[in-house]
Coordinates of C-alpha atoms in Angstrom, one line a residue:
M21 CA -20.9 10.7 31.4
K22 CA -18.5 12.3 28.9
V23 CA -15.1 10.8 29.1
A24 CA -11.8 11.5 27.4
L25 CA -9.0 8.9 27.2
A26 CA -5.8 10.8 26.7
V27 CA -3.0 8.9 24.8
N28 CA -0.1 11.2 25.8
Y29 CA 3.3 11.3 24.0
V30 CA 6.0 10.3 26.5
T31 CA 9.6 11.5 25.9
S32 CA 12.8 11.5 28.1
D33 CA 12.0 15.0 29.3
F34 CA 9.9 15.1 32.5
T35 CA 9.0 18.8 32.0
I36 CA 7.8 18.3 28.5
N37 CA 5.7 15.3 29.5
C38 CA 4.1 17.2 32.3
S39 CA 3.4 20.0 29.9
N40 CA 1.8 17.7 27.4
I41 CA -0.5 16.2 30.0
L42 CA -1.6 19.7 31.2
N43 CA -2.2 20.8 27.6
Q44 CA -4.4 17.7 26.9
I45 CA -6.5 18.5 30.0
E46 CA -7.0 22.0 28.8
E47 CA -8.0 20.6 25.3
C48 CA -10.8 18.7 27.0
S49 CA -12.0 21.5 29.4
N50 CA -15.3 22.3 27.8
D51 CA -16.8 18.9 27.0
T52 CA -15.5 16.3 29.4
D53 CA -16.6 15.1 32.8
L54 CA -13.6 12.8 33.2
I55 CA -10.2 12.6 31.6
L56 CA -8.1 9.4 32.1
F57 CA -4.3 9.2 31.4
P58 CA -2.3 5.9 31.1
E59 CA 0.0 4.0 33.5
A60 CA 3.2 5.8 34.4
A61 CA 2.0 8.7 32.3
I62 CA 4.6 11.2 33.3
T63 CA 7.7 9.1 32.6
G64 CA 6.7 6.0 30.9
L65 CA 7.4 2.6 32.5
I66 CA 11.1 2.9 32.0
N67 CA 12.3 1.8 35.5
N68 CA 15.3 -0.5 35.3
D69 CA 15.3 -2.1 38.8
D70 CA 18.1 0.2 40.0
P71 CA 16.7 2.3 42.8
A72 CA 19.2 5.1 42.2
H73 CA 17.6 5.4 38.7
D74 CA 14.0 4.6 39.6
F75 CA 13.5 6.9 42.5
L76 CA 14.1 9.8 40.1
L77 CA 11.0 8.7 38.2
G78 CA 8.7 8.7 41.2
I79 CA 6.6 11.5 42.4
E80 CA 5.1 12.1 45.9
I81 CA 1.3 11.9 46.3
P82 CA 0.2 14.5 47.2
G83 CA 3.0 16.5 45.8
E84 CA 3.9 19.4 43.5
F85 CA 2.5 17.8 40.3
T86 CA -0.7 16.3 41.9
D87 CA -1.3 19.8 43.4
I88 CA -1.2 21.3 39.9
L89 CA -3.6 18.6 38.7
S90 CA -5.9 19.3 41.7
S91 CA -6.0 22.9 41.0
L92 CA -6.8 22.2 37.3
A93 CA -9.5 19.7 38.1
K94 CA -11.1 22.3 40.5
K95 CA -10.8 25.1 38.0
R96 CA -12.2 23.0 35.1
K97 CA -14.7 21.1 37.2
K98 CA -13.8 17.6 36.0
Y99 CA -12.4 14.3 37.3
I100 CA -8.8 13.6 36.3
G101 CA -7.4 10.1 36.5
I102 CA -3.7 9.4 35.9
G103 CA -1.1 6.6 36.5
V104 CA 2.3 7.5 38.0
L105 CA 5.3 6.0 39.6
E106 CA 4.9 6.9 43.3
K107 CA 7.7 7.3 45.8
A108 CA 6.7 7.1 49.5
D109 CA 9.1 6.5 52.5
Y110 CA 11.9 5.1 50.4
R111 CA 9.5 2.8 48.6
L112 CA 8.2 2.7 45.0
Y113 CA 4.7 1.9 43.8
D114 CA 3.0 1.8 40.4
T115 CA 0.0 3.9 41.3
A116 CA -3.1 5.5 39.9
I117 CA -5.1 8.4 41.4
L118 CA -8.4 10.0 40.6
I119 CA -9.0 13.7 41.5
S120 CA -12.4 15.1 41.9
P121 CA -13.9 18.3 40.5
F122 CA -13.3 19.8 44.0
G123 CA -9.6 19.2 43.7
D124 CA -9.5 16.3 46.2
I125 CA -7.7 13.0 45.5
V126 CA -10.7 10.7 46.1
L127 CA -9.1 7.5 44.9
K128 CA -5.6 6.1 45.2
Y129 CA -4.8 2.6 43.9
R130 CA -1.5 0.8 44.0
R131 CA -1.0 -1.9 41.4
I132 CA -1.3 -5.4 43.0
T133 CA 0.5 -7.5 40.5
P134 CA 4.4 -7.2 40.4
G135 CA 4.9 -7.2 36.6
W136 CA 6.0 -3.5 36.5
H137 CA 9.4 -4.4 37.9
G138 CA 11.9 -7.3 37.7
K139 CA 11.7 -10.5 39.9
K140 CA 15.0 -9.8 41.6
T141 CA 14.2 -6.3 42.9
D142 CA 14.5 -5.4 46.6
P143 CA 11.0 -6.2 48.1
S144 CA 11.5 -3.6 50.7
I145 CA 11.7 -0.9 48.0
Y146 CA 9.5 -2.1 45.1
R147 CA 6.1 -2.6 46.5
E148 CA 2.6 -3.5 45.6
G149 CA -0.8 -2.6 46.9
D150 CA -3.2 -5.1 48.5
D151 CA -6.7 -3.6 48.2
I152 CA -9.1 -2.2 45.6
P153 CA -10.5 1.1 46.8
V154 CA -13.8 2.3 45.4
V155 CA -15.3 5.8 45.1
E156 CA -19.0 6.7 44.7
T157 CA -19.5 9.6 42.2
V158 CA -22.6 11.2 40.6
F159 CA -21.8 8.9 37.7
G160 CA -21.7 5.7 39.7
K161 CA -19.1 3.5 41.5
L162 CA -15.5 3.7 40.2
A163 CA -12.3 1.8 40.8
F164 CA -8.9 1.3 39.2
L165 CA -6.9 -1.7 38.0
I166 CA -3.5 -1.2 36.3
C167 CA -2.1 -3.2 33.4
G168 CA -1.4 -6.8 34.5
D169 CA -3.9 -6.7 37.2
L170 CA -6.7 -7.3 34.6
F171 CA -5.2 -10.8 33.9
D172 CA -5.2 -12.0 37.5
D173 CA -8.2 -14.2 38.2
E174 CA -8.4 -13.5 42.0
I175 CA -8.3 -9.7 41.4
L176 CA -11.0 -10.0 38.8
K177 CA -13.2 -12.0 41.2
K178 CA -12.8 -9.2 43.8
V179 CA -13.6 -6.5 41.3
R180 CA -16.7 -8.4 40.0
N181 CA -18.0 -8.5 43.6
L182 CA -17.7 -4.8 43.9
K183 CA -20.4 -4.3 41.2
L184 CA -18.7 -1.3 39.7
D185 CA -20.3 1.0 37.2
Y186 CA -17.0 1.9 35.6
L187 CA -13.5 0.4 35.7
L188 CA -10.6 2.8 35.0
F189 CA -7.7 0.9 33.4
P190 CA -4.5 2.8 32.7
F191 CA -1.9 0.5 31.2
A192 CA 1.5 0.4 29.4
R193 CA 1.9 -2.1 26.6
S194 CA 4.6 -2.7 24.0
F195 CA 5.6 -5.5 21.7
E196 CA 9.0 -7.2 21.5
G197 CA 11.2 -5.1 19.2
N198 CA 9.2 -2.0 20.0
V199 CA 7.1 -2.4 16.8
Y200 CA 3.8 -0.6 16.3
S201 CA 1.9 -3.6 14.8
R202 CA -1.8 -3.0 14.3
S203 CA -2.3 -6.7 13.4
L204 CA -0.6 -7.9 16.5
W205 CA -2.7 -5.5 18.6
D206 CA -6.0 -6.5 16.8
K207 CA -5.2 -10.1 18.0
E208 CA -4.1 -9.2 21.4
K209 CA -6.9 -6.8 22.3
K210 CA -9.3 -9.6 22.2
K211 CA -7.7 -10.9 25.3
Y212 CA -8.3 -7.6 27.0
I213 CA -12.0 -7.6 25.8
A214 CA -12.5 -11.2 27.2
R215 CA -11.3 -10.1 30.6
V216 CA -13.8 -7.2 30.6
E217 CA -16.6 -9.6 29.7
L218 CA -15.7 -11.6 32.9
L219 CA -15.9 -8.3 34.9
K220 CA -19.2 -7.4 33.3
T221 CA -18.3 -3.7 33.8
T222 CA -17.8 -0.8 31.4
T223 CA -14.1 -0.4 31.1
L224 CA -12.0 2.6 30.1
M225 CA -8.6 1.6 28.8
V226 CA -5.7 3.9 27.8
N227 CA -2.0 3.3 26.9
Y228 CA 0.6 6.0 26.3
L229 CA 2.7 6.5 23.2
A230 CA 6.4 6.3 23.8
S231 CA 8.9 8.4 21.8
P232 CA 11.7 6.3 20.2
E233 CA 14.3 8.0 22.4
I234 CA 13.2 6.3 25.6
E235 CA 13.2 2.8 23.9
D236 CA 10.0 1.9 25.7
G237 CA 7.9 0.9 22.8
S238 CA 4.4 1.5 24.3
F239 CA 2.3 2.0 21.3
G240 CA -0.7 4.0 22.4
G241 CA -4.3 3.1 21.8
A242 CA -7.4 3.6 23.8
M243 CA -10.8 1.8 24.1
V244 CA -14.1 1.9 25.9
V245 CA -15.4 -1.6 26.2
S246 CA -19.0 -2.5 27.3
P247 CA -19.8 -5.2 29.9
N248 CA -20.7 -7.6 27.1
G249 CA -17.4 -7.0 25.3
A250 CA -18.5 -4.6 22.6
I251 CA -16.1 -1.8 21.7
I252 CA -18.0 1.4 22.3
A253 CA -15.2 3.6 21.0
E254 CA -11.6 3.1 20.0
M255 CA -8.4 5.1 19.1
P256 CA -6.0 3.2 16.9
I257 CA -2.5 2.6 18.1
G258 CA 0.5 4.6 16.9
K259 CA -0.7 8.1 17.5
S260 CA -1.2 10.5 20.4
G261 CA -4.5 12.3 21.0
V262 CA -7.7 12.2 22.9
L263 CA -10.5 9.7 22.5
K264 CA -13.8 11.4 23.5
V265 CA -16.9 9.4 24.1
A266 CA -20.3 9.8 25.9
I267 CA -21.2 6.6 27.9

């Protein structure tokens, strides 16, 4: 399988962000079976626990933008995975979807851990998922986890029992002070790799790069990690672009 992990550049402009995502898909159109974008790829994880603000960040699934992605996936005959903030029935979720080469949303996962919002949010609005759906593809069995889910032991136990061929892992990570510190990331990524070793599943990880204007601090970076914890391929933090790898 030829995969592309797209570290997209997230600004405060929704239209520009959508355009950047579509451009990166087009860049990978000829030599990729699956392209994966990060968590909250369209807006960044910039929710502030105020529903009046945060509902503006959410999109409907299916909706206008996912319809565009579906058309592009069908046209280019590739899988497209992306993390978004989802609004549904006056509720918000941290969600990831996978669109097939036929243009269908074949997988929708809602983050199970609540770390994407504050502890005092209205639980009737800010919601989590409770299951880990799986899709069978010509490349094997795939599922999603998002960000903090990887560090929950019970979730990892459930994923390990699924016996996946590939785990798709969009995330959003920043350091205090919004610094792009390669030395800090070199230390921290060992924790991510250790969790993959527990899963014993090839894992595709991708983080977006935030522009300074949104004060988010997510520093980019992407990795493909083997079941034994070896880094198959890696893109350094601090730059946008696409990591392409055959696995």
